[in-house]
JSON list of C-alpha atoms and ligand atoms in Angstrom, two decimals:
[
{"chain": "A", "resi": 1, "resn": "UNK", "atom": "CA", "xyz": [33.39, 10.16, 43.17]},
{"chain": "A", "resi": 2, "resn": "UNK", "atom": "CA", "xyz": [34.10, 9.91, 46.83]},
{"chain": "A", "resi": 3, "resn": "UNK", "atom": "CA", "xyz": [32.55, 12.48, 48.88]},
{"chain": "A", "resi": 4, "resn": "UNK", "atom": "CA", "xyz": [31.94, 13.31, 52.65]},
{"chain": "A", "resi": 5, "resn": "UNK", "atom": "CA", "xyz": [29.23, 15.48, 53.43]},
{"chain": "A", "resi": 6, "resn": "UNK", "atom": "CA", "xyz": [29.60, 17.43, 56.43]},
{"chain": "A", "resi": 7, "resn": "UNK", "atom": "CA", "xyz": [27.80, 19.37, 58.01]},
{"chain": "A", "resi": 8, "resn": "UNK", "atom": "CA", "xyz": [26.02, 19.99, 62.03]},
{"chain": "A", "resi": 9, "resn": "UNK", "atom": "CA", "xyz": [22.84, 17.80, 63.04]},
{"chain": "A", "resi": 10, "resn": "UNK", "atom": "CA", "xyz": [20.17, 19.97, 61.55]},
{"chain": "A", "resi": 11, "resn": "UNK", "atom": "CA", "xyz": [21.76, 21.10, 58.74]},
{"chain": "A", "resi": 12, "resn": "UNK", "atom": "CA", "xyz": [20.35, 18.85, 56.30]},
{"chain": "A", "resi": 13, "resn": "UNK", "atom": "CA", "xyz": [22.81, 16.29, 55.58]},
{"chain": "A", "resi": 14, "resn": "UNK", "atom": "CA", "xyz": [20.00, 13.08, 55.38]},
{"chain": "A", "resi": 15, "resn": "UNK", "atom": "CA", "xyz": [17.75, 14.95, 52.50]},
{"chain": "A", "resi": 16, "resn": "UNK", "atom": "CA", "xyz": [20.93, 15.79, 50.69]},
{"chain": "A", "resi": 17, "resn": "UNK", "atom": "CA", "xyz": [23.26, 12.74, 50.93]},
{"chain": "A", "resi": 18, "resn": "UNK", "atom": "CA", "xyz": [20.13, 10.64, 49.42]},
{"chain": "A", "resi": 19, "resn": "UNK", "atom": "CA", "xyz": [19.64, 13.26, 46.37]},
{"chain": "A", "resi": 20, "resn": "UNK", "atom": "CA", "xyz": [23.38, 14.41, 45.90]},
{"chain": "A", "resi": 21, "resn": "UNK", "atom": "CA", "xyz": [24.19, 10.30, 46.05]},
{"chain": "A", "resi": 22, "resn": "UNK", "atom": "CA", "xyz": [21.51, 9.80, 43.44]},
{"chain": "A", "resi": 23, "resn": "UNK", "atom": "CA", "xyz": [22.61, 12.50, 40.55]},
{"chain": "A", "resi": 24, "resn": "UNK", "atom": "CA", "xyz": [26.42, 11.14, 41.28]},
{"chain": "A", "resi": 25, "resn": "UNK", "atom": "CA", "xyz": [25.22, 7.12, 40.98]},
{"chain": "A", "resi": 26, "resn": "UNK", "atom": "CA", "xyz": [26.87, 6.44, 44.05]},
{"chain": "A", "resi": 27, "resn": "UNK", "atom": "CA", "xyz": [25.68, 5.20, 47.70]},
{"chain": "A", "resi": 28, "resn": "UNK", "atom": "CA", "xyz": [24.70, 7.10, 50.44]},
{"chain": "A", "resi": 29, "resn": "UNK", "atom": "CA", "xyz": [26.36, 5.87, 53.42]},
{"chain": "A", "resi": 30, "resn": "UNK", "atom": "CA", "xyz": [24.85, 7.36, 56.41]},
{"chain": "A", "resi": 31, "resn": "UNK", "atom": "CA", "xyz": [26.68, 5.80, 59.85]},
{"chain": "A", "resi": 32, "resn": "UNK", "atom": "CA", "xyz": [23.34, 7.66, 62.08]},
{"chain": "A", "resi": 33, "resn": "UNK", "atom": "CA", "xyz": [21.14, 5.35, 59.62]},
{"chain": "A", "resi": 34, "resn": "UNK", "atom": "CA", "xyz": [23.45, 2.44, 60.33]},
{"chain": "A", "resi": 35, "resn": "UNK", "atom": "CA", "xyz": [23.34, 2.77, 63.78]},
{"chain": "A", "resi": 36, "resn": "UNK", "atom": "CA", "xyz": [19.18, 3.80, 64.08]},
{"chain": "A", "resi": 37, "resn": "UNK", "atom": "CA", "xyz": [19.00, 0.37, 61.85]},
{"chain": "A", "resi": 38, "resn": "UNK", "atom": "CA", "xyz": [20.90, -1.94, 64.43]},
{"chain": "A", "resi": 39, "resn": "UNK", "atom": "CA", "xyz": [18.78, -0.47, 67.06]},
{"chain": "A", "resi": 40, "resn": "UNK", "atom": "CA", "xyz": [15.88, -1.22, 65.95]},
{"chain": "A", "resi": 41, "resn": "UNK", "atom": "CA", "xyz": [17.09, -4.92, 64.86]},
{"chain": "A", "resi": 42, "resn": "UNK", "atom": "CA", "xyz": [18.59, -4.87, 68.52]},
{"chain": "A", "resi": 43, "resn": "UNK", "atom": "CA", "xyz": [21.62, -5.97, 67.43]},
{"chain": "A", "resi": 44, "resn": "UNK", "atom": "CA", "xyz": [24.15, -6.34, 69.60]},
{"chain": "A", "resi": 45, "resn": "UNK", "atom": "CA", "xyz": [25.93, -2.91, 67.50]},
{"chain": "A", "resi": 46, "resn": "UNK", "atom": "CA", "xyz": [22.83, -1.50, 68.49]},
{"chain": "A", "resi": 47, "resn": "UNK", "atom": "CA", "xyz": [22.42, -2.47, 72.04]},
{"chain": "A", "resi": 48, "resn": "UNK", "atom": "CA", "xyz": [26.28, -1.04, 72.41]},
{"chain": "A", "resi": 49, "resn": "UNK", "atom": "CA", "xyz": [25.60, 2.49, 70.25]},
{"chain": "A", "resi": 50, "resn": "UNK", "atom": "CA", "xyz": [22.43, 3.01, 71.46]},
{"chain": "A", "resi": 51, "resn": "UNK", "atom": "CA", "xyz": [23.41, 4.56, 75.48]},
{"chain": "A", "resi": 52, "resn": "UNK", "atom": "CA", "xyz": [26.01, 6.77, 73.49]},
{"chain": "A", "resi": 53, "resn": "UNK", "atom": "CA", "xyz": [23.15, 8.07, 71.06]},
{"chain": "A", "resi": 54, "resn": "UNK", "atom": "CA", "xyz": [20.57, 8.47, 73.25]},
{"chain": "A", "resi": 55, "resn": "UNK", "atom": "CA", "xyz": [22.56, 10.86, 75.82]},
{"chain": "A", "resi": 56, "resn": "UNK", "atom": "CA", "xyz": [23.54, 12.88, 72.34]},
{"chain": "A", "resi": 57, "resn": "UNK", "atom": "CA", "xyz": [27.01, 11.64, 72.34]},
{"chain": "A", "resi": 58, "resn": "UNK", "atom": "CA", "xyz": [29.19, 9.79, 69.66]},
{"chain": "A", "resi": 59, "resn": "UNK", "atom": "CA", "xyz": [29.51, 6.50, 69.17]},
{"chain": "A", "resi": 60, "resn": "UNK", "atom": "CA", "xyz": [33.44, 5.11, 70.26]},
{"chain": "A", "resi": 61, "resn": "UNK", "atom": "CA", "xyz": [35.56, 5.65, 67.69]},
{"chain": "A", "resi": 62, "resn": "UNK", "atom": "CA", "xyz": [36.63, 1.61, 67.58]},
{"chain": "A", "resi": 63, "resn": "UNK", "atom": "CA", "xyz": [33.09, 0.99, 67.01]},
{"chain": "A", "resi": 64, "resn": "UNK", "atom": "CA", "xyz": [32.18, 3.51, 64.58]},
{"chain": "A", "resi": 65, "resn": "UNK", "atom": "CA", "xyz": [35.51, 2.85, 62.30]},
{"chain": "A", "resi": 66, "resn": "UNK", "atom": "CA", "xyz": [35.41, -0.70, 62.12]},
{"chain": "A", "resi": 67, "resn": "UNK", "atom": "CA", "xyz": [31.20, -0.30, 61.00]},
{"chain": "A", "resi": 68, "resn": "UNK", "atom": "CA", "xyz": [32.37, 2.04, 58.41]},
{"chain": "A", "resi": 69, "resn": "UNK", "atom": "CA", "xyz": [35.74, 0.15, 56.99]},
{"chain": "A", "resi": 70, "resn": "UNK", "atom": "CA", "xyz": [33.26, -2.74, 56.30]},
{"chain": "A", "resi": 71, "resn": "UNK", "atom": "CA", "xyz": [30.70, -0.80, 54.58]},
{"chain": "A", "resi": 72, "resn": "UNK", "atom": "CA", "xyz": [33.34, 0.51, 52.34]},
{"chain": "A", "resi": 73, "resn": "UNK", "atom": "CA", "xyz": [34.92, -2.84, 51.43]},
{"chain": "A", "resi": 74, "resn": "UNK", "atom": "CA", "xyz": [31.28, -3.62, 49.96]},
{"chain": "A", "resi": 75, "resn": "UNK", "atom": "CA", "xyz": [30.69, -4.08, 46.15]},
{"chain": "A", "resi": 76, "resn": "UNK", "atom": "CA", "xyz": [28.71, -0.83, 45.69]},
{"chain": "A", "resi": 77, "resn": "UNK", "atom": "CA", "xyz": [31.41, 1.02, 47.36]},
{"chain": "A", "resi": 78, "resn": "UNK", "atom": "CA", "xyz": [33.56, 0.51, 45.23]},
{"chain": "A", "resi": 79, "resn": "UNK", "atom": "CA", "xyz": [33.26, 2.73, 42.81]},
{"chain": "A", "resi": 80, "resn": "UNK", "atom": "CA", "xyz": [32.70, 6.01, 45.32]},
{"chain": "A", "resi": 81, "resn": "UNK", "atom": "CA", "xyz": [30.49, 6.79, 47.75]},
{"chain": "A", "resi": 82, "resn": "UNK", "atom": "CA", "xyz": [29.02, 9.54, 49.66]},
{"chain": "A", "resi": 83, "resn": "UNK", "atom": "CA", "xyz": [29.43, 9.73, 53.29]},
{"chain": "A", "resi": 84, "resn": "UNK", "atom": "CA", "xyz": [26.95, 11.08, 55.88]},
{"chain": "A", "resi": 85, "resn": "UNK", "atom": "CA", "xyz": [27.64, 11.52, 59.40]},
{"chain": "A", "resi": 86, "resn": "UNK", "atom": "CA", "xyz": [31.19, 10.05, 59.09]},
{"chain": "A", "resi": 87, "resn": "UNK", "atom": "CA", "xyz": [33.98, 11.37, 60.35]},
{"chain": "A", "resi": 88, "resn": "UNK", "atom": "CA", "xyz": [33.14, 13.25, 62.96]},
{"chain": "A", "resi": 89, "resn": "UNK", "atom": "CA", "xyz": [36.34, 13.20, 65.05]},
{"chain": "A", "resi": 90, "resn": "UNK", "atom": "CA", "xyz": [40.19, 14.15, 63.72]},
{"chain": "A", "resi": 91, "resn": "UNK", "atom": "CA", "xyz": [40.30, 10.75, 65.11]},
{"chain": "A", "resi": 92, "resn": "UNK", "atom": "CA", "xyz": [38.24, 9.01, 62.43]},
{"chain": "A", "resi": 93, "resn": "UNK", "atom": "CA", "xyz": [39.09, 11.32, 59.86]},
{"chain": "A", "resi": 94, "resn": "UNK", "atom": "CA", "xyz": [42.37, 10.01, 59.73]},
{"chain": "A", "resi": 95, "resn": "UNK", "atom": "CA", "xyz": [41.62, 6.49, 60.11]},
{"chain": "A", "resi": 96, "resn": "UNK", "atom": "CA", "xyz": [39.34, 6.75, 56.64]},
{"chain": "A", "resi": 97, "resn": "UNK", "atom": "CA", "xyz": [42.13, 8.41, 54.98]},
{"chain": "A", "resi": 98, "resn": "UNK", "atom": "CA", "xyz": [44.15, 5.29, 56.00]},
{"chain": "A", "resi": 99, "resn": "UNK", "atom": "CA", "xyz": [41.56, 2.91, 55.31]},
{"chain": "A", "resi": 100, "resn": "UNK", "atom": "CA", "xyz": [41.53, 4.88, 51.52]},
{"chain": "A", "resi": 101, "resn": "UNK", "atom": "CA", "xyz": [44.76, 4.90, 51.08]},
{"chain": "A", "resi": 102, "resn": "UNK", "atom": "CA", "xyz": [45.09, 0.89, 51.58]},
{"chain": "A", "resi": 103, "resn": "UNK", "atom": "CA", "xyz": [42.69, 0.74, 48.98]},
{"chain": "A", "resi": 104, "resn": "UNK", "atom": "CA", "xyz": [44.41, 3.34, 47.06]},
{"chain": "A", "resi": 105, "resn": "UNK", "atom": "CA", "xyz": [42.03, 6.30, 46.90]},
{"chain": "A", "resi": 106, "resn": "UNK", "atom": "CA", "xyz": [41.23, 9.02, 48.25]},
{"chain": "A", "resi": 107, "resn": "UNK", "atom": "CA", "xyz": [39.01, 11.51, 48.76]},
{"chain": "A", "resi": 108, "resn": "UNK", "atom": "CA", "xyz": [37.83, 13.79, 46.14]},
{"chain": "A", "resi": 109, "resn": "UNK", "atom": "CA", "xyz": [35.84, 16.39, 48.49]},
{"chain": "A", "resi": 110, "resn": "UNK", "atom": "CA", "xyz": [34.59, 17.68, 51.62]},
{"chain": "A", "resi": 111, "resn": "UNK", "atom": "CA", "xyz": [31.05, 19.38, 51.21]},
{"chain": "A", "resi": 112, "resn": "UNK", "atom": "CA", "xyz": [29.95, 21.49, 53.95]},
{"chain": "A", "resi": 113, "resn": "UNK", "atom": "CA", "xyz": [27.06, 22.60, 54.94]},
{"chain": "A", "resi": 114, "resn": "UNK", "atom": "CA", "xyz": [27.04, 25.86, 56.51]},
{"chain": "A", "resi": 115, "resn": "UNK", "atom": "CA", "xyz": [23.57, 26.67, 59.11]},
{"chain": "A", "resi": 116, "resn": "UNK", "atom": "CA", "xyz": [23.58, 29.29, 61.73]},
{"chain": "A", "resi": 117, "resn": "UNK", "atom": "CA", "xyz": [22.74, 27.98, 65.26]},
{"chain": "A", "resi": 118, "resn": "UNK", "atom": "CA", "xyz": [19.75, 29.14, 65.83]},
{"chain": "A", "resi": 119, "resn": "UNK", "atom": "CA", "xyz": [18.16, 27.86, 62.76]},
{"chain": "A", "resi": 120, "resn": "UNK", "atom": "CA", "xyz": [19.31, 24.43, 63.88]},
{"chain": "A", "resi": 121, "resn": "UNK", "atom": "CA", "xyz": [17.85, 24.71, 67.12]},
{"chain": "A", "resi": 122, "resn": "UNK", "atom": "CA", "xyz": [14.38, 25.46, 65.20]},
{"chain": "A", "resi": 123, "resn": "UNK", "atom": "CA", "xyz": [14.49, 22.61, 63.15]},
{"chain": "A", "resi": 124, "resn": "UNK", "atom": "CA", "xyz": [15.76, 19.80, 65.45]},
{"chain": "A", "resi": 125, "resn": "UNK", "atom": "CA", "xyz": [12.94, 20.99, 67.83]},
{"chain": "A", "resi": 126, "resn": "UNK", "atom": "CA", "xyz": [10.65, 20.83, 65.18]},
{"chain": "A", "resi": 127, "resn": "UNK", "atom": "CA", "xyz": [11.50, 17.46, 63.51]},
{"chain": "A", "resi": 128, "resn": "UNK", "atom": "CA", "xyz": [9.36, 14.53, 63.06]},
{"chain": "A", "resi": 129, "resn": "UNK", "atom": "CA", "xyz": [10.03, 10.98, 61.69]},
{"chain": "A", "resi": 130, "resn": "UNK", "atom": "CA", "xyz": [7.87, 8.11, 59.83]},
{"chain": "A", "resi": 131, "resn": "UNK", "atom": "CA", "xyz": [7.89, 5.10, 62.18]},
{"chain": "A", "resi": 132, "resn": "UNK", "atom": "CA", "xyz": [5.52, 2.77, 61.18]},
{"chain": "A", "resi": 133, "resn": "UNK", "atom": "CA", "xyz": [3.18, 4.82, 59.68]},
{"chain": "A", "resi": 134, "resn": "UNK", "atom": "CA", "xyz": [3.38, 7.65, 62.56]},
{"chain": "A", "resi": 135, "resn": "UNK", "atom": "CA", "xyz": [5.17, 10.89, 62.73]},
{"chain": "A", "resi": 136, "resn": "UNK", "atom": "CA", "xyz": [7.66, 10.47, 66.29]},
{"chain": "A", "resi": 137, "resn": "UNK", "atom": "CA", "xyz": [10.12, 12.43, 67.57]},
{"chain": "A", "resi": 138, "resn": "UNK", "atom": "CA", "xyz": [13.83, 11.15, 67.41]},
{"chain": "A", "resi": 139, "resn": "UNK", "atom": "CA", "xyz": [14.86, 10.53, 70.92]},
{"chain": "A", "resi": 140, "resn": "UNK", "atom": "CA", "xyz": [17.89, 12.87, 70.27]},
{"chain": "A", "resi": 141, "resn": "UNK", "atom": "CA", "xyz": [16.13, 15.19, 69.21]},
{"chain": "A", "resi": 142, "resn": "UNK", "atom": "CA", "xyz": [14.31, 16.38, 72.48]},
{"chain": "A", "resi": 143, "resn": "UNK", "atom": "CA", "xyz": [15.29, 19.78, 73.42]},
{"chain": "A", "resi": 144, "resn": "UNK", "atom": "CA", "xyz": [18.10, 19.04, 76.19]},
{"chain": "A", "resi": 145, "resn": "UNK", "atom": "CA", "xyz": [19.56, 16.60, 73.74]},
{"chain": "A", "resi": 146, "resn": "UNK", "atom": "CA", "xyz": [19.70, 18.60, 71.08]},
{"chain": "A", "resi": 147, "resn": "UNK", "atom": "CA", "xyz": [21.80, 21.34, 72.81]},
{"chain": "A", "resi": 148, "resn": "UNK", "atom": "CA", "xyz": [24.17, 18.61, 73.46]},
{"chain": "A", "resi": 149, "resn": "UNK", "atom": "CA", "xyz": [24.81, 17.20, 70.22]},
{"chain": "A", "resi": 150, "resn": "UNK", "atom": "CA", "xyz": [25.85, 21.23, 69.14]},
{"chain": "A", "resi": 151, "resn": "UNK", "atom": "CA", "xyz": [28.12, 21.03, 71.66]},
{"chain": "A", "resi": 152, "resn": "UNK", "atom": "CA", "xyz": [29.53, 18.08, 70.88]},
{"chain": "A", "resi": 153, "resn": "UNK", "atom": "CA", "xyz": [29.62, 18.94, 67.28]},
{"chain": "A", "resi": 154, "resn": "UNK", "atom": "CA", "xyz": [31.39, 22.58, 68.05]},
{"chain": "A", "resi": 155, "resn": "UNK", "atom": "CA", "xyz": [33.78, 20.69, 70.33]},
{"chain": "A", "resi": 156, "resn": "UNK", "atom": "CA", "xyz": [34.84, 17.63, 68.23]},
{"chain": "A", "resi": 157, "resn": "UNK", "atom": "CA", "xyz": [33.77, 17.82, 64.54]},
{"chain": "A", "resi": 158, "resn": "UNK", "atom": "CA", "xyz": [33.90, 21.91, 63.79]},
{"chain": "A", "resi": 159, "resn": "UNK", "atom": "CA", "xyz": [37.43, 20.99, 63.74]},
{"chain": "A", "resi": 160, "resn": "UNK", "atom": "CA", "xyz": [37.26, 18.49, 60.78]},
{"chain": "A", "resi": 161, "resn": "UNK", "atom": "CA", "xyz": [36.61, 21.67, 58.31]},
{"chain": "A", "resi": 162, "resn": "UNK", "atom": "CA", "xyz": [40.35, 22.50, 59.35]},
{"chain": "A", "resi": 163, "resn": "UNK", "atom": "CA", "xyz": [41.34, 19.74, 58.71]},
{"chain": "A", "resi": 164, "resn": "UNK", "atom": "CA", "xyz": [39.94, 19.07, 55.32]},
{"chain": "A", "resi": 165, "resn": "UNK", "atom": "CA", "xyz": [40.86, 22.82, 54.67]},
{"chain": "A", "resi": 166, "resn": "UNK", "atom": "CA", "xyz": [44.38, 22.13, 54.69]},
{"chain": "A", "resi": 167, "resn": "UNK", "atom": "CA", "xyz": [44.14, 19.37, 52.40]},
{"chain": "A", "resi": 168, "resn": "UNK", "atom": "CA", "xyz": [42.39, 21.28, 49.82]},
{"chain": "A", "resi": 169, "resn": "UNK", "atom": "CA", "xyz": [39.16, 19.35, 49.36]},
{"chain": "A", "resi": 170, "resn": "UNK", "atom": "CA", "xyz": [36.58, 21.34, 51.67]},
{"chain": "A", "resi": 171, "resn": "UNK", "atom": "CA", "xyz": [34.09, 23.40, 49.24]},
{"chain": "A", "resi": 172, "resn": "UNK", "atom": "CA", "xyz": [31.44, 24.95, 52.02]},
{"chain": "A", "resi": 173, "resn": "UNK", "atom": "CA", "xyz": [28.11, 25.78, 50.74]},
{"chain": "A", "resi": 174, "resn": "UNK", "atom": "CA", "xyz": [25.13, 27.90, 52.43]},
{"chain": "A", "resi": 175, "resn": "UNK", "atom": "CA", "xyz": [22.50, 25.40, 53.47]},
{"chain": "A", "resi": 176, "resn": "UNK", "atom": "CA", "xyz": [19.77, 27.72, 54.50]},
{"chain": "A", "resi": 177, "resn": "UNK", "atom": "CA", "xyz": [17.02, 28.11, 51.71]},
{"chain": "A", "resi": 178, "resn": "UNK", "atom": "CA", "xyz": [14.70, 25.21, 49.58]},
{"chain": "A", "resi": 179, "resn": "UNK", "atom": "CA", "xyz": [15.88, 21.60, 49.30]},
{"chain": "A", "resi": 180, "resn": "UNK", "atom": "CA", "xyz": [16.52, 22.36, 46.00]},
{"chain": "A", "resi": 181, "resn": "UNK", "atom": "CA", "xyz": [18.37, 25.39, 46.12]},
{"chain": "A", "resi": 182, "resn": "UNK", "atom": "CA", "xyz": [21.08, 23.93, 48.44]},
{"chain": "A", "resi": 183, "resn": "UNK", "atom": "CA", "xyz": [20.89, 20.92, 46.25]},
{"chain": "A", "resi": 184, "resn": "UNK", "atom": "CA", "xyz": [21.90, 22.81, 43.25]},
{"chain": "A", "resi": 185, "resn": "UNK", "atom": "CA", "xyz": [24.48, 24.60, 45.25]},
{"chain": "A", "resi": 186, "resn": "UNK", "atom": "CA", "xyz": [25.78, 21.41, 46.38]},
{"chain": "A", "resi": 187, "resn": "UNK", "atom": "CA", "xyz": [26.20, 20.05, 42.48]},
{"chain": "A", "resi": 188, "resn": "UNK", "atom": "CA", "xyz": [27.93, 23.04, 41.79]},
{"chain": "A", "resi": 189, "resn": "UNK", "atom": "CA", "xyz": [30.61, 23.02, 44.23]},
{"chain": "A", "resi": 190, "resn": "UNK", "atom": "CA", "xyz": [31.09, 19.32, 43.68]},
{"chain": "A", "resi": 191, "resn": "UNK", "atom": "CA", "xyz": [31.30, 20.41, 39.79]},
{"chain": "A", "resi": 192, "resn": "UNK", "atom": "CA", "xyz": [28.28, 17.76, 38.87]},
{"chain": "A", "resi": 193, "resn": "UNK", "atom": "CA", "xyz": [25.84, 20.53, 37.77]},
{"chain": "A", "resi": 194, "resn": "UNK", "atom": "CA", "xyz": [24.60, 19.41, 34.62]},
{"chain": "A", "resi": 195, "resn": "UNK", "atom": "CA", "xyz": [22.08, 21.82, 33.46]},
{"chain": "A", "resi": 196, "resn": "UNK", "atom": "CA", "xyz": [24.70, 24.69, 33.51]},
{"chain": "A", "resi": 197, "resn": "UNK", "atom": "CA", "xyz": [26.93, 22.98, 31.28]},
{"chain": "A", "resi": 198, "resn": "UNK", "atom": "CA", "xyz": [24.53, 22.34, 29.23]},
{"chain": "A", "resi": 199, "resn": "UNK", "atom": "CA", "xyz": [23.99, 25.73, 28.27]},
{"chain": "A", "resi": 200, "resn": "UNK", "atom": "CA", "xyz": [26.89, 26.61, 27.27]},
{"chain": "A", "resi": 201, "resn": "UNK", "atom": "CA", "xyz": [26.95, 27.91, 24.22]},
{"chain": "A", "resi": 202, "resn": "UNK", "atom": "CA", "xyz": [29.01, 26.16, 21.42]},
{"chain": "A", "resi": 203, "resn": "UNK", "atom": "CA", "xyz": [32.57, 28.21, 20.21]},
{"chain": "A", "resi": 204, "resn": "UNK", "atom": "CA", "xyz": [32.00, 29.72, 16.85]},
{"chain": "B", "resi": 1, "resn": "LIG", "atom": "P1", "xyz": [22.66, 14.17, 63.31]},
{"chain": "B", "resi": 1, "resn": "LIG", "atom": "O1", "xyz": [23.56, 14.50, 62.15]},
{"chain": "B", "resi": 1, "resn": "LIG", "atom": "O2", "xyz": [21.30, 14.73, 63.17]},
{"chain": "B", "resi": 1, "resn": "LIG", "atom": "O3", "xyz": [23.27, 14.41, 64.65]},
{"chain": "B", "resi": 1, "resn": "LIG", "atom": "P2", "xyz": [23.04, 11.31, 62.80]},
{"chain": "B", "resi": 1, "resn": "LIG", "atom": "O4", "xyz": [21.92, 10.50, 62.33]},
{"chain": "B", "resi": 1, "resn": "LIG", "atom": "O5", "xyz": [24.17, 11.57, 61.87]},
{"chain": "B", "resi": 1, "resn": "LIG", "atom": "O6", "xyz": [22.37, 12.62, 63.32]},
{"chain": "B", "resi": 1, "resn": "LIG", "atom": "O7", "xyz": [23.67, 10.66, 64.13]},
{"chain": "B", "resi": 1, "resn": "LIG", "atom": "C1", "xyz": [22.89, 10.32, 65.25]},
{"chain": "B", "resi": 1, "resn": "LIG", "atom": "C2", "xyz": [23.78, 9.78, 66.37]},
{"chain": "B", "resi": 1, "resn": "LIG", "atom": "O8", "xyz": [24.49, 8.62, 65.91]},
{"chain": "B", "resi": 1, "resn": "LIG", "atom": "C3", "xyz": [24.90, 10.74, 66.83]},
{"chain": "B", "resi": 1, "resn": "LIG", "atom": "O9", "xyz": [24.45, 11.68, 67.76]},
{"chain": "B", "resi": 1, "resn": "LIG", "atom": "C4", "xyz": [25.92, 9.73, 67.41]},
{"chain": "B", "resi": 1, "resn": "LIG", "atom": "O10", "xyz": [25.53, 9.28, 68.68]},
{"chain": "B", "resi": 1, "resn": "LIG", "atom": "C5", "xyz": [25.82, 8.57, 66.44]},
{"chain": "B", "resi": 1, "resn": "LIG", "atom": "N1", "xyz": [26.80, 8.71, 65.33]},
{"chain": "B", "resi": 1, "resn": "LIG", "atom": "C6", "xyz": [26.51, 8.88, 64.01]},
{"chain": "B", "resi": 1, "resn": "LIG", "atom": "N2", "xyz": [27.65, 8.97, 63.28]},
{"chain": "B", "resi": 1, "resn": "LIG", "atom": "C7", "xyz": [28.68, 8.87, 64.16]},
{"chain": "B", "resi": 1, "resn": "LIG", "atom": "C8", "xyz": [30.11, 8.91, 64.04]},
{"chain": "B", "resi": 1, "resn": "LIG", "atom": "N3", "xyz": [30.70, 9.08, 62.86]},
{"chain": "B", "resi": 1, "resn": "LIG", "atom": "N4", "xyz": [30.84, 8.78, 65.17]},
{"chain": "B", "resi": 1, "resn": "LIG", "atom": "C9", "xyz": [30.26, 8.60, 66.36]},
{"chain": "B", "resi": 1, "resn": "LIG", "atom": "N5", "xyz": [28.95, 8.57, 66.55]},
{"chain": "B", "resi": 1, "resn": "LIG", "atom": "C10", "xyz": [28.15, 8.70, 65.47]}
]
């Protein structure tokens, strides 16, 4: 299956990319991980991505594509994926559908995760990360930061569930409520929920 999650920062796309990823036996692609992990290497990705994510903004589009189109030509891609964090312009969106299409898939659906505004505000604020044993604060997530990256989401990748709209793959999905709640909502509108099947009763 080949899924993008979408979704604002907040909204919970990280805890549910690596346990929606899981139950469909595909990878979680996640291009914020990608990029966190080639600043920390200080690669020279990183060095380039990091100015852009620190002031809350996106990545180029050049940069971010070409990262992506090679992740997707690996082996355990091949067989679907779930994307996190990617597209996030009308811009890239197209280019994966072209990048696909070469390949000659497509996309099976758009999951979105649907948070008020203010509840992101509360948890961005409020989020922690393990860093070598320590609980830090993301650098985009301080306050001032934070308001940007809404913006920046309202302004360039609100428009994506348009977009996915039209073609008939977007399924949008209440994120607010337990990890596992949204989880089984998620299964549900991707039509992987096991455990109602399984209780169907047989025909007599
Ligand atoms: P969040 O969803 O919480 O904003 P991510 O981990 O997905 O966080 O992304 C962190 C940062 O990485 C973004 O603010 C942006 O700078 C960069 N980034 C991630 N994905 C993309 C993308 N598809 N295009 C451009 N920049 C990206």
């Amino acid at each position: 299956m080949r899924v993008v999650l979408l979704g604002p920062p907040g909204a919970g796309k990280g805890t549910q990319a690596q346990i929606i990823a899981g139950k469909l036996g595909v990878p979680a692609i996640s291009t914020g991980d990608i990029f966190r992990a080639n600043v920390s290497g200080q690669t020279e990705l990183g060095r380039k991505a990091k100015v852009y994510m620190d002031a809350g903004d996106l990545v180029p589009d050049e940069i971010t594509v070409a990262m992506v189109k090679d992740r997707l030509a690996e082996a355990d891609a091949a067989g679907g994926f779930l994307l996190d964090g990617f597209p996030r312009t009308i811009a890239q969106a197209e280019q994966l559908r072209a990048s696909l299409q070469e390949l000659g898939h497509g996309l099976d659906r758009v999951l979105e995760l649907v948070v008020d505004e203010e509840e992101l505000v509360r948890r961005l604020s409020g989020r922690r990360m393990l860093v070598d044993g320590q609980m830090v604060q993301r650098d985009d997530d301080k306050p001032e930061t934070v308001r940007h990256r809404l913006e920046v989401y309202r302004e360039q990748t609100a428009p994506l569930s348009g977009f996915y709209e039209d073609e008939g793959l977007l399924a949008r999905i209440d994120a607010i409520g337990s990890v596992e709640e949204v989880t089984s909502r998620a299964l549900r509108a991707l039509g992987a929920d096991t455990d109602g099947e399984a209780g169907q009763p047989a025909a007599v």
